[in-house]
Coordinates of N, CA and C and ligand atoms in Angstrom, one line a residue:
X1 N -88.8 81.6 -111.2 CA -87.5 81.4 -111.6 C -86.7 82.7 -111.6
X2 N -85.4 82.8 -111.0 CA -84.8 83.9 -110.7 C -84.1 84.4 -112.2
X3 N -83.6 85.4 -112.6 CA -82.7 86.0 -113.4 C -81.0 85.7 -113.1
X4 N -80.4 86.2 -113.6 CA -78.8 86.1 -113.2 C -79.0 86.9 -111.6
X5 N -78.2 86.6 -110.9 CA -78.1 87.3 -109.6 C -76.8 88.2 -109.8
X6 N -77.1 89.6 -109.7 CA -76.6 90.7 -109.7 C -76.8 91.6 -108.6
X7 N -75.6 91.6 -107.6 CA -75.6 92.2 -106.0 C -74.9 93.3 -106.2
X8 N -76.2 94.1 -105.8 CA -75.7 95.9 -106.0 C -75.1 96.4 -104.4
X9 N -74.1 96.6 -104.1 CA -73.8 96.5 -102.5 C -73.0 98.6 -102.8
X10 N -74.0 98.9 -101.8 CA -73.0 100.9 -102.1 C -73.4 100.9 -100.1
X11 N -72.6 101.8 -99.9 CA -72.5 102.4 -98.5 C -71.3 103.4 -98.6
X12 N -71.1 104.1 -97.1 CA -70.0 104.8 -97.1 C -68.9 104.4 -96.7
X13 N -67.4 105.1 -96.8 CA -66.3 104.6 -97.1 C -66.0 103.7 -95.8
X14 N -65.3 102.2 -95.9 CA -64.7 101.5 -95.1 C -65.8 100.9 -93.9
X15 N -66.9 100.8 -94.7 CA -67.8 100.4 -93.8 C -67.5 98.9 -93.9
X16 N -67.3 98.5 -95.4 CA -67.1 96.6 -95.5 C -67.3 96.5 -96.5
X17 N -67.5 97.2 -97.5 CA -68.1 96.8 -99.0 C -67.3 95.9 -99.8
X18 N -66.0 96.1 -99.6 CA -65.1 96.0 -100.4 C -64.9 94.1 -100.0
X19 N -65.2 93.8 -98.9 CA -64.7 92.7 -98.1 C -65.7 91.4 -98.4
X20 N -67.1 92.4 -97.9 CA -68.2 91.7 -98.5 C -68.2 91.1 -99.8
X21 N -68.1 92.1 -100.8 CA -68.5 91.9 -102.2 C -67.4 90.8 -102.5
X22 N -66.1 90.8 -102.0 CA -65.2 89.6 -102.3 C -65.9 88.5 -101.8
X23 N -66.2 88.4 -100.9 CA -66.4 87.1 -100.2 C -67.9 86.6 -100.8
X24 N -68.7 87.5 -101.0 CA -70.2 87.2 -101.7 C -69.8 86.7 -103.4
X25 N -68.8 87.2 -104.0 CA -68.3 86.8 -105.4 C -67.4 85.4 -105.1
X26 N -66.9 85.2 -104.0 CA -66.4 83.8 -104.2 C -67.3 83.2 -103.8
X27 N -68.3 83.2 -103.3 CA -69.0 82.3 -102.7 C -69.8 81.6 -104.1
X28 N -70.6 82.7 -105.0 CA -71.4 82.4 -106.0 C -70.8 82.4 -107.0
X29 N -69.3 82.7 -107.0 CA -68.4 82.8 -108.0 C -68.6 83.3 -109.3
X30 N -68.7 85.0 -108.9 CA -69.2 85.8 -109.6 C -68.0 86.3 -110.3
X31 N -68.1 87.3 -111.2 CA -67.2 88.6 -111.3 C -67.7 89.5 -110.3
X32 N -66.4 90.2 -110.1 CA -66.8 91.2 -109.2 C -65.9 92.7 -109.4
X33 N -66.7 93.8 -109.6 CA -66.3 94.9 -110.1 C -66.3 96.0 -109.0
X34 N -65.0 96.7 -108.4 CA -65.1 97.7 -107.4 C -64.8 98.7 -107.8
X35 N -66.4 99.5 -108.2 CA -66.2 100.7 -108.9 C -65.7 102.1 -108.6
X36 N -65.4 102.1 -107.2 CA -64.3 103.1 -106.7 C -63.1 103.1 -107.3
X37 N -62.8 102.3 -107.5 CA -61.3 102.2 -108.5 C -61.0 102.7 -109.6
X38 N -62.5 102.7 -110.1 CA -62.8 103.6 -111.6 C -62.4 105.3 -111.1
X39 N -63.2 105.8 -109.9 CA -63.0 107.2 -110.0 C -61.4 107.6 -109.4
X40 N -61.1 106.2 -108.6 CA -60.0 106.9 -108.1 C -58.7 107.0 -109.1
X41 N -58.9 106.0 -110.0 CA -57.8 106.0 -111.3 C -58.0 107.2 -111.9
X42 N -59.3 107.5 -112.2 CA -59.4 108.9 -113.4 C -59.0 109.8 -112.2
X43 N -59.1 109.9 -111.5 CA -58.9 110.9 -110.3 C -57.3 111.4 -110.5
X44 N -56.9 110.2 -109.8 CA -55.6 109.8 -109.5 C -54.6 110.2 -110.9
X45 N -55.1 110.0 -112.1 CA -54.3 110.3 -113.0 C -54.3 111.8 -114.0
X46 N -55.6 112.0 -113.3 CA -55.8 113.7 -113.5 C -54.8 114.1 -113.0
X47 N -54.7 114.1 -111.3 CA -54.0 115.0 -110.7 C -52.3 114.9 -111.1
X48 N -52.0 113.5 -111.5 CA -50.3 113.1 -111.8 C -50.4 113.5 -113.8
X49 N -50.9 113.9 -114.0 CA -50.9 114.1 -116.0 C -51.4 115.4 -116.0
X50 N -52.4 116.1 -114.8 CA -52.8 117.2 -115.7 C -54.0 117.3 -116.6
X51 N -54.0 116.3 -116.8 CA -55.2 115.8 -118.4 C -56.2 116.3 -117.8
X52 N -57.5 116.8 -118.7 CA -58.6 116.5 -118.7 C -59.3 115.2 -117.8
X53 N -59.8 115.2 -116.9 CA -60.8 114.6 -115.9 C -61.4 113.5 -117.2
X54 N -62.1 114.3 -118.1 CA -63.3 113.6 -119.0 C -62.6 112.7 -119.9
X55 N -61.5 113.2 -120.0 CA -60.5 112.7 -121.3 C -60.6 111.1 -120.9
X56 N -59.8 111.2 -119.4 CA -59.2 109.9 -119.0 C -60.1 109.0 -118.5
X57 N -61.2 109.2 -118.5 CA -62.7 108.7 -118.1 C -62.9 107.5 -118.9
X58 N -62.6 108.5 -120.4 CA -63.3 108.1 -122.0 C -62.3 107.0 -121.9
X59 N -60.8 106.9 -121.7 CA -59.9 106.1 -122.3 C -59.7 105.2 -121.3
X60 N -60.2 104.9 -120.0 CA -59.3 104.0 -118.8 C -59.2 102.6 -119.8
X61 N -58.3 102.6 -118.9 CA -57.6 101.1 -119.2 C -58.0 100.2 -117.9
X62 N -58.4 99.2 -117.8 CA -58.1 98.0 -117.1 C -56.9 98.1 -116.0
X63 N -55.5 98.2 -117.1 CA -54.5 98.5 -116.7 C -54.3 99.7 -115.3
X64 N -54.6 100.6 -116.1 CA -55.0 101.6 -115.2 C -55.6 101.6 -113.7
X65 N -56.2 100.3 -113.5 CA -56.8 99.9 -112.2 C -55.9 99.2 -111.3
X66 N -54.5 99.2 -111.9 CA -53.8 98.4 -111.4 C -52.3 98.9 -110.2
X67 N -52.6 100.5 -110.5 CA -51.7 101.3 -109.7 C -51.7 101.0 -108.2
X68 N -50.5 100.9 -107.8 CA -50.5 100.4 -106.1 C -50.9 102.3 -105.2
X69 N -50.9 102.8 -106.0 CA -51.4 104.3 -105.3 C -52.5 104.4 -105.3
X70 N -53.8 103.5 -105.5 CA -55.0 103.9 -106.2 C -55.4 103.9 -104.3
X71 N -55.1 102.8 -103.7 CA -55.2 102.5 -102.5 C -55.2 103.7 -101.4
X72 N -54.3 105.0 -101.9 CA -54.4 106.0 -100.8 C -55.1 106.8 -100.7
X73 N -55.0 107.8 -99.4 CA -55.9 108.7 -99.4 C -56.0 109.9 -100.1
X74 N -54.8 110.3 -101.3 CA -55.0 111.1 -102.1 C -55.6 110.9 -102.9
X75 N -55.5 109.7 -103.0 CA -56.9 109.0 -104.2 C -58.0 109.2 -104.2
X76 N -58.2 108.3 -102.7 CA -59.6 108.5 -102.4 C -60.3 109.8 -102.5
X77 N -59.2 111.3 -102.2 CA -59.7 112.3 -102.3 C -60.4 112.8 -104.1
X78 N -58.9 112.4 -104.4 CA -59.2 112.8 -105.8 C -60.4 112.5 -106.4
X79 N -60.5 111.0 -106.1 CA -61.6 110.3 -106.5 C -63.0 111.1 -106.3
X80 N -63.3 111.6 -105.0 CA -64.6 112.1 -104.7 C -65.1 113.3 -105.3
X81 N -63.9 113.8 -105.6 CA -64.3 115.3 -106.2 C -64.9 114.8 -107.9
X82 N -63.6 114.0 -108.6 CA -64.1 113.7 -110.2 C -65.7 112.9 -110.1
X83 N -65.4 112.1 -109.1 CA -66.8 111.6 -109.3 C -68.3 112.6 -109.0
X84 N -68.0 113.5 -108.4 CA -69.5 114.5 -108.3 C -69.9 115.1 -109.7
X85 N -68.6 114.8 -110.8 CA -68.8 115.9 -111.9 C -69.9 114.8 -112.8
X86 N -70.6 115.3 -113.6 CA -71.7 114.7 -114.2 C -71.0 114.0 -115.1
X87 N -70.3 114.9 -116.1 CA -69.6 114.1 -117.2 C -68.8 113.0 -117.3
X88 N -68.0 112.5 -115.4 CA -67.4 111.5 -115.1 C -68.0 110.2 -115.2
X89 N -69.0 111.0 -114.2 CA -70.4 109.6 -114.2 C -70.6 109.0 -115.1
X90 N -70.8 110.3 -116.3 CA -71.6 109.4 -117.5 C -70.3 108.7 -118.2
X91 N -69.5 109.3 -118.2 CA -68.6 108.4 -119.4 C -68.0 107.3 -119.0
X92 N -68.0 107.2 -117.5 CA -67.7 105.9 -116.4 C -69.3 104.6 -116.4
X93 N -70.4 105.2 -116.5 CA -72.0 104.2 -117.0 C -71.8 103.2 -117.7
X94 N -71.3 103.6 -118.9 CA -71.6 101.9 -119.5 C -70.7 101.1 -119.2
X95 N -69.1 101.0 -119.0 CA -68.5 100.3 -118.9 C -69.2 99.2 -117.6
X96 N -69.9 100.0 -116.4 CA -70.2 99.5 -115.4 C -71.5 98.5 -115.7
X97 N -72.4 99.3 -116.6 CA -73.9 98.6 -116.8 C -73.1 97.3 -117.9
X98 N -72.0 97.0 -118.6 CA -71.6 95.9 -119.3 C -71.3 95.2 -118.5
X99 N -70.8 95.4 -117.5 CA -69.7 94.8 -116.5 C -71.4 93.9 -115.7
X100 N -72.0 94.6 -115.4 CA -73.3 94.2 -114.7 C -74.2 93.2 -115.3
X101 N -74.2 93.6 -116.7 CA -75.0 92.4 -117.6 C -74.7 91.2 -117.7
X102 N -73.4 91.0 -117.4 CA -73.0 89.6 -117.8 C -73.9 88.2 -117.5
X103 N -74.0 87.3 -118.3 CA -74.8 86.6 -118.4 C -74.5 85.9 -117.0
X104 N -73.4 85.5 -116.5 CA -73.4 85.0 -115.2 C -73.8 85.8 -114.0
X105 N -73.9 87.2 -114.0 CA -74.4 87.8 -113.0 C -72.9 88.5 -112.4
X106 N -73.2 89.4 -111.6 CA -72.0 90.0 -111.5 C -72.0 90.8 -109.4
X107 N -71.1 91.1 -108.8 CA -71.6 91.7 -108.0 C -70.4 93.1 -108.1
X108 N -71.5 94.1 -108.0 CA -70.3 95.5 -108.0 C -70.4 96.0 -106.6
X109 N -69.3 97.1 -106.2 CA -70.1 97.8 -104.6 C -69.4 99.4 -105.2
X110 N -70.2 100.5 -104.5 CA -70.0 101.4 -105.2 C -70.9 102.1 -104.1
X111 N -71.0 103.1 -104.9 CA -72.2 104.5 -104.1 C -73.2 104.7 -104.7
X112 N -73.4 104.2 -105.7 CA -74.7 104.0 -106.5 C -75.5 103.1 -107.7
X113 N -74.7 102.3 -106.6 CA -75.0 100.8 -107.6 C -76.6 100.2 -107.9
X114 N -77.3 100.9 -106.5 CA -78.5 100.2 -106.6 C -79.2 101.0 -107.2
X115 N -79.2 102.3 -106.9 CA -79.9 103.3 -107.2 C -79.8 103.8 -109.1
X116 N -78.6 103.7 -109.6 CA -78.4 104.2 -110.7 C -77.9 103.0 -111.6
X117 N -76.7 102.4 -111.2 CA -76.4 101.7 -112.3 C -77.0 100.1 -112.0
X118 N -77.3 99.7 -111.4 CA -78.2 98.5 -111.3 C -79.5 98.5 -110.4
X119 N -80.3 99.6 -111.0 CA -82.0 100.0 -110.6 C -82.6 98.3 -110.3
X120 N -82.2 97.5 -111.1 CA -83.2 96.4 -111.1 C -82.6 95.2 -110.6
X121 N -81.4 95.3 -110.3 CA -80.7 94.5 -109.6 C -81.6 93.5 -108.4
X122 N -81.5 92.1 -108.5 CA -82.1 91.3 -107.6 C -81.8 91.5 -106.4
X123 N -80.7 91.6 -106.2 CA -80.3 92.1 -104.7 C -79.5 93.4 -104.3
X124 N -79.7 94.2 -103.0 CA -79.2 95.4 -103.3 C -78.8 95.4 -101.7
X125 N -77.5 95.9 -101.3 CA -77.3 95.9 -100.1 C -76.8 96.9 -99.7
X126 N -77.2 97.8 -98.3 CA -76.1 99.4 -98.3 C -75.8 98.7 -96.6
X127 N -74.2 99.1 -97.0 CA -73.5 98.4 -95.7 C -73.3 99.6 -95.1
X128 N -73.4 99.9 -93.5 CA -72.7 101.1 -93.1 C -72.4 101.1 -91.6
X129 N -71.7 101.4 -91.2 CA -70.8 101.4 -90.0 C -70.8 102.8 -88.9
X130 N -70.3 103.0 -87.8 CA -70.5 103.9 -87.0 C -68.9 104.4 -87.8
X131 N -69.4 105.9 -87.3 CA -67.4 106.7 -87.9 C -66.5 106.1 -87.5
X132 N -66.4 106.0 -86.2 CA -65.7 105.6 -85.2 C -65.0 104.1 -86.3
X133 N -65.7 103.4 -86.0 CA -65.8 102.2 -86.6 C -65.1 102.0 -87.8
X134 N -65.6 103.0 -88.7 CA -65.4 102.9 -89.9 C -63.5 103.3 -90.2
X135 N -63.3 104.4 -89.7 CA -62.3 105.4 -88.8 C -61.0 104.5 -89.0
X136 N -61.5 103.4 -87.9 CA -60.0 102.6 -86.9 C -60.2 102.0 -88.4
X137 N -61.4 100.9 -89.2 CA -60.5 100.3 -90.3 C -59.9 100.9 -91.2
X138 N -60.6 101.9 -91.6 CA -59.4 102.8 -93.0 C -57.6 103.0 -92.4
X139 N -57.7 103.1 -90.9 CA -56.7 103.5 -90.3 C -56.0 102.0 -89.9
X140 N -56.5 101.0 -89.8 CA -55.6 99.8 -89.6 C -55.0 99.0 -91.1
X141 N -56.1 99.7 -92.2 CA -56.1 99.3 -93.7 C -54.8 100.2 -93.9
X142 N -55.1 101.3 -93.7 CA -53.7 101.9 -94.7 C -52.1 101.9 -93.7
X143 N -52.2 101.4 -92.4 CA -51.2 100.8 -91.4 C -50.5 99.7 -92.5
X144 N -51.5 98.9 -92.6 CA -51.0 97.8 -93.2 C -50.7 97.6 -94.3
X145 N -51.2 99.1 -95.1 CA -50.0 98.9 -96.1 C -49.0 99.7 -96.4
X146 N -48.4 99.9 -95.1 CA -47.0 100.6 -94.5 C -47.3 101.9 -95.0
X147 N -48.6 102.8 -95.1 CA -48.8 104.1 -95.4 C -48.7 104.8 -93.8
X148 N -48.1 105.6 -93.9 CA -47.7 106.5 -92.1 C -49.1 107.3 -91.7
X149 N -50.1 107.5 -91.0 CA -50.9 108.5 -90.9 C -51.3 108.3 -89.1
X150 N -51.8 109.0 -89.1 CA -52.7 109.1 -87.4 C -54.1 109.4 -87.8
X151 N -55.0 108.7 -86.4 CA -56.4 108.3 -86.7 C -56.9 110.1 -86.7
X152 N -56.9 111.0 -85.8 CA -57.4 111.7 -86.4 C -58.0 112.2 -87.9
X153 N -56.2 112.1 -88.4 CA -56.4 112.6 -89.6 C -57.4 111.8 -91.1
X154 N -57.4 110.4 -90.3 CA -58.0 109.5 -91.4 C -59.7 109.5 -91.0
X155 N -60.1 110.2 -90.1 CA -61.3 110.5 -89.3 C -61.7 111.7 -90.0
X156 N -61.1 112.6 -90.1 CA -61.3 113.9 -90.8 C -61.3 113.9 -92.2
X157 N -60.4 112.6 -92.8 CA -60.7 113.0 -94.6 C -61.9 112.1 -95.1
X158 N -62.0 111.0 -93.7 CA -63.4 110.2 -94.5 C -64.1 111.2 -94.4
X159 N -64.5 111.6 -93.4 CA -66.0 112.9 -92.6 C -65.8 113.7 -94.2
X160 N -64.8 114.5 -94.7 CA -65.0 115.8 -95.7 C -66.0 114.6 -97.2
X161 N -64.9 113.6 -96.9 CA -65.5 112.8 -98.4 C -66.7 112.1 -98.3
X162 N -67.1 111.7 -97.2 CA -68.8 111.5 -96.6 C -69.5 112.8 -97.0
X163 N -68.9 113.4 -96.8 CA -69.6 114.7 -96.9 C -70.2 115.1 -98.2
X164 N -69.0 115.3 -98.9 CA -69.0 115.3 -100.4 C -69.7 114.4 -101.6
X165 N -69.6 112.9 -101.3 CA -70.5 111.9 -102.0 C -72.0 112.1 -101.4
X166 N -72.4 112.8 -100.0 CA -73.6 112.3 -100.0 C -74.6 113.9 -100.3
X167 N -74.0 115.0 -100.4 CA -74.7 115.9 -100.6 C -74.4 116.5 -102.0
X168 N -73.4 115.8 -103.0 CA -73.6 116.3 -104.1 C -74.7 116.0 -104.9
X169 N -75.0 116.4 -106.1 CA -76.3 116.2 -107.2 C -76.3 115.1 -108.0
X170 N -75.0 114.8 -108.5 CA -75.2 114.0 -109.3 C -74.9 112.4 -108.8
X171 N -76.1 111.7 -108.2 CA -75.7 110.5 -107.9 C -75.0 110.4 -106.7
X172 N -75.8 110.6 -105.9 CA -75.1 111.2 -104.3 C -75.9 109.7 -103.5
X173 N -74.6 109.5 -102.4 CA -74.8 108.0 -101.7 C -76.4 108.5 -101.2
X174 N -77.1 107.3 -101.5 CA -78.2 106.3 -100.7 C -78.5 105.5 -100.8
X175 N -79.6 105.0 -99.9 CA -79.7 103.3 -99.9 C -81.0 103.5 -100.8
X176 N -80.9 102.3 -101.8 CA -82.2 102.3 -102.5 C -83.1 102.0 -101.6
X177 N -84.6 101.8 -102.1 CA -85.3 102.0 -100.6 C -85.9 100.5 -100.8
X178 N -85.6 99.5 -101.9 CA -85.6 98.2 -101.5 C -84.2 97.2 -101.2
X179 N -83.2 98.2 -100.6 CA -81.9 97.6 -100.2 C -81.6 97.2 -99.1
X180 N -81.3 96.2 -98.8 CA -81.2 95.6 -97.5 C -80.0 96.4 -96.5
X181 N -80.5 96.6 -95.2 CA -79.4 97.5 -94.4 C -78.5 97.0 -93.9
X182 N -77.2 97.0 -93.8 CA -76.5 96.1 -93.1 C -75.7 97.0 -92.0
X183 N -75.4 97.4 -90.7 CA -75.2 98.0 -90.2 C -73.7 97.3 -89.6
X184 N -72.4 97.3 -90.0 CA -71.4 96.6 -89.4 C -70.4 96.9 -88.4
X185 N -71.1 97.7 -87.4 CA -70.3 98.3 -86.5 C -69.6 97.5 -85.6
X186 N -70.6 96.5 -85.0 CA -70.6 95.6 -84.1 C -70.1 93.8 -84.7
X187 N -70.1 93.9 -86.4 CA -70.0 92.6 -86.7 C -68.4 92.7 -87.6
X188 N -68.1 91.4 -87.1 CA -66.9 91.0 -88.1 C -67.1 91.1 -89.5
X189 N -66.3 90.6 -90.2 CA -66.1 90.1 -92.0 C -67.1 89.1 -92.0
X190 N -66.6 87.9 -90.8 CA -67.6 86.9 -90.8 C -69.3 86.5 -91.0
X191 N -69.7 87.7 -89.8 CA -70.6 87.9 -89.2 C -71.5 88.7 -90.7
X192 N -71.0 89.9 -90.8 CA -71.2 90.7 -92.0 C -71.7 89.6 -93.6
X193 N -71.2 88.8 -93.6 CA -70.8 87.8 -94.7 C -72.6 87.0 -94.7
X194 N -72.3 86.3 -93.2 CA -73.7 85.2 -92.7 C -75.1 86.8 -92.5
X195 N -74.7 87.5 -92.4 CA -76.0 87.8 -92.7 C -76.4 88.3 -93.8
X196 N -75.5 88.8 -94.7 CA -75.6 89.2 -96.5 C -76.5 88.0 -96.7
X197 N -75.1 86.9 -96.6 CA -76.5 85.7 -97.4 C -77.5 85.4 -97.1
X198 N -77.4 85.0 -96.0 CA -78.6 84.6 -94.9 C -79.7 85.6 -96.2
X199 N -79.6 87.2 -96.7 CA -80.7 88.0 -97.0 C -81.3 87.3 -98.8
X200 N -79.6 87.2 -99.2 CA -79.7 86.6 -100.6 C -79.9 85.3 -100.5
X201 N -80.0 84.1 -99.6 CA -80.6 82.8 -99.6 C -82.2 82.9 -99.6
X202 N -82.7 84.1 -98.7 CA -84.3 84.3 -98.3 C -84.8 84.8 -99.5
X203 N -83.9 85.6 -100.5 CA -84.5 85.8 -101.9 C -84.2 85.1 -102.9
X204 N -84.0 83.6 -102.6 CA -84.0 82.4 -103.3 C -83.3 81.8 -104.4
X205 N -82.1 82.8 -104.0 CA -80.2 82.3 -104.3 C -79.6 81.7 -103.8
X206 N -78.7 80.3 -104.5 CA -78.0 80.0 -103.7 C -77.0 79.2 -104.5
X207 N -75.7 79.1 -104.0 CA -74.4 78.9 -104.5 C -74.4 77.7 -105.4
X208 N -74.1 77.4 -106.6 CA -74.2 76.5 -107.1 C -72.7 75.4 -107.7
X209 N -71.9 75.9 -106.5 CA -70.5 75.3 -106.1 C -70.5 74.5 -105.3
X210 N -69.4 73.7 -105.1 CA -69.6 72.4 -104.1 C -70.0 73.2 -103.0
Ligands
CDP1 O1 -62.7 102.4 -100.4 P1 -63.7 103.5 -100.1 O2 -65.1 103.0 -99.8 O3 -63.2 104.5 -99.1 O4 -63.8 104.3 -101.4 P2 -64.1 103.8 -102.9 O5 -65.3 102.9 -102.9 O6 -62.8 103.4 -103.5 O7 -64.6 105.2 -103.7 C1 -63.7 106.3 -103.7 C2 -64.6 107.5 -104.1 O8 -65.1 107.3 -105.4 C3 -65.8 107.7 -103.2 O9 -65.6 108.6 -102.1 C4 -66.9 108.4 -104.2 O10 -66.7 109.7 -104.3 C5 -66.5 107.8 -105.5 N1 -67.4 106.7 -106.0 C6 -68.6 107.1 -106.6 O11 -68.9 108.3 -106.6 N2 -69.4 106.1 -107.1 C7 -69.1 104.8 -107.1 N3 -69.9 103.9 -107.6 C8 -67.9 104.4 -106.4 C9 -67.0 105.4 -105.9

């Protein structure tokens, strides 16, 4: 008999996490927590207040996740740096491991979901993509949300922040080593979707909606 199903999905930026983990949470009709949003808020409101990094860690609001700036790439920068700092991590842990317990099961995507904040997680997925790949969607994502940029430059700020999440110390991207690989270079939303479950049906889940 299985436990709550709790899908830990981390990879690097714009590979599909974000897409997946929606479509895997409707499907089993989960909650679903995208914990990039945590660092880019505390990030994000570091740099516009000035405050203490730790301060605003301790106090996020809900609310707080709701800024239409969180989406940019200032963010995302800001985001990468607060999140290498230890003290971010920790005071950002529990909210996430509550968020995870829920009795219905939960799916989060993140950078260290499988590894740190859901070790025991039933299913664990690291999605990742060619640069290239990954590149054009951050660059068609922030097109479309009338943000001005050229692909170079959205090629160059993933690369520094790849960079930065996977060689810092504290909680630095990888795939746990019983995480399923999903490689989406070559596959749609679709495709990407039917083979997630396809992995979580073989580990003897399955949707308990019409
Ligand atoms: O949307 P994208 O994948 O580009 O980024 P995100 O998931 O919103 O995360 C923004 C940044 O937050 C990442 O570059 C990481 O530095 C950090 N992050 C993290 O350290 N741990 C997480 N669980 C989630 C995000």
């Amino acid at each position: 008999m299985n436990g709550p199903l709790v899908i830990a999905i981390d990879g690097p930026s714009a590979a599909g996490k974000g897409t997946l983990a929606r479509r895997l949470a409707a499907h089993f009709q989960l909650p679903h927590l995208d914990t990039g949003l945590l660092y880019r808020a505390v990030g994000l409101k570091a740099e516009k207040s000035g405050r203490p990094a730790g301060e605003i860690a301790i106090s996020l609001q809900l609310s707080d996740l709701a800024d239409p700036d969180l989406r940019t790439d200032r963010a995302g920068q800001a985001a990468s740096k607060v999140a290498a700092l230890p003290e971010i991590r920790a005071n950002l842990l529990k909210f996430q491991k509550k968020f995870a317990s829920q009795t219905s099961g939960a799916v989060l995507d993140g950078r260290d979901i499988g590894t740190v904040i859901c070790p025991d997680a039933p299913v664990k997925l690291f999605v990742t993509a060619s640069s290239d790949a990954r590149a054009e969607r951050r660059y068609q994502e922030l097109r479309a949300l009338g943000l001005d940029t050229i692909k170079p430059r959205v090629l160059a700020e993933m690369a520094e922040r790849d960079r930065r999440d996977s060689e810092r110390a504290a909680a630095p991207l990888r795939a746990a080593p019983d995480a399923f690989l999903l490689d989406t270079s070559d596959m749609d939303a679709d495709a990407a979707f039917a083979a997630a479950l396809a992995f979580i049906e073989r580990k003897g889940f399955r949707s308990s909606g019409p």
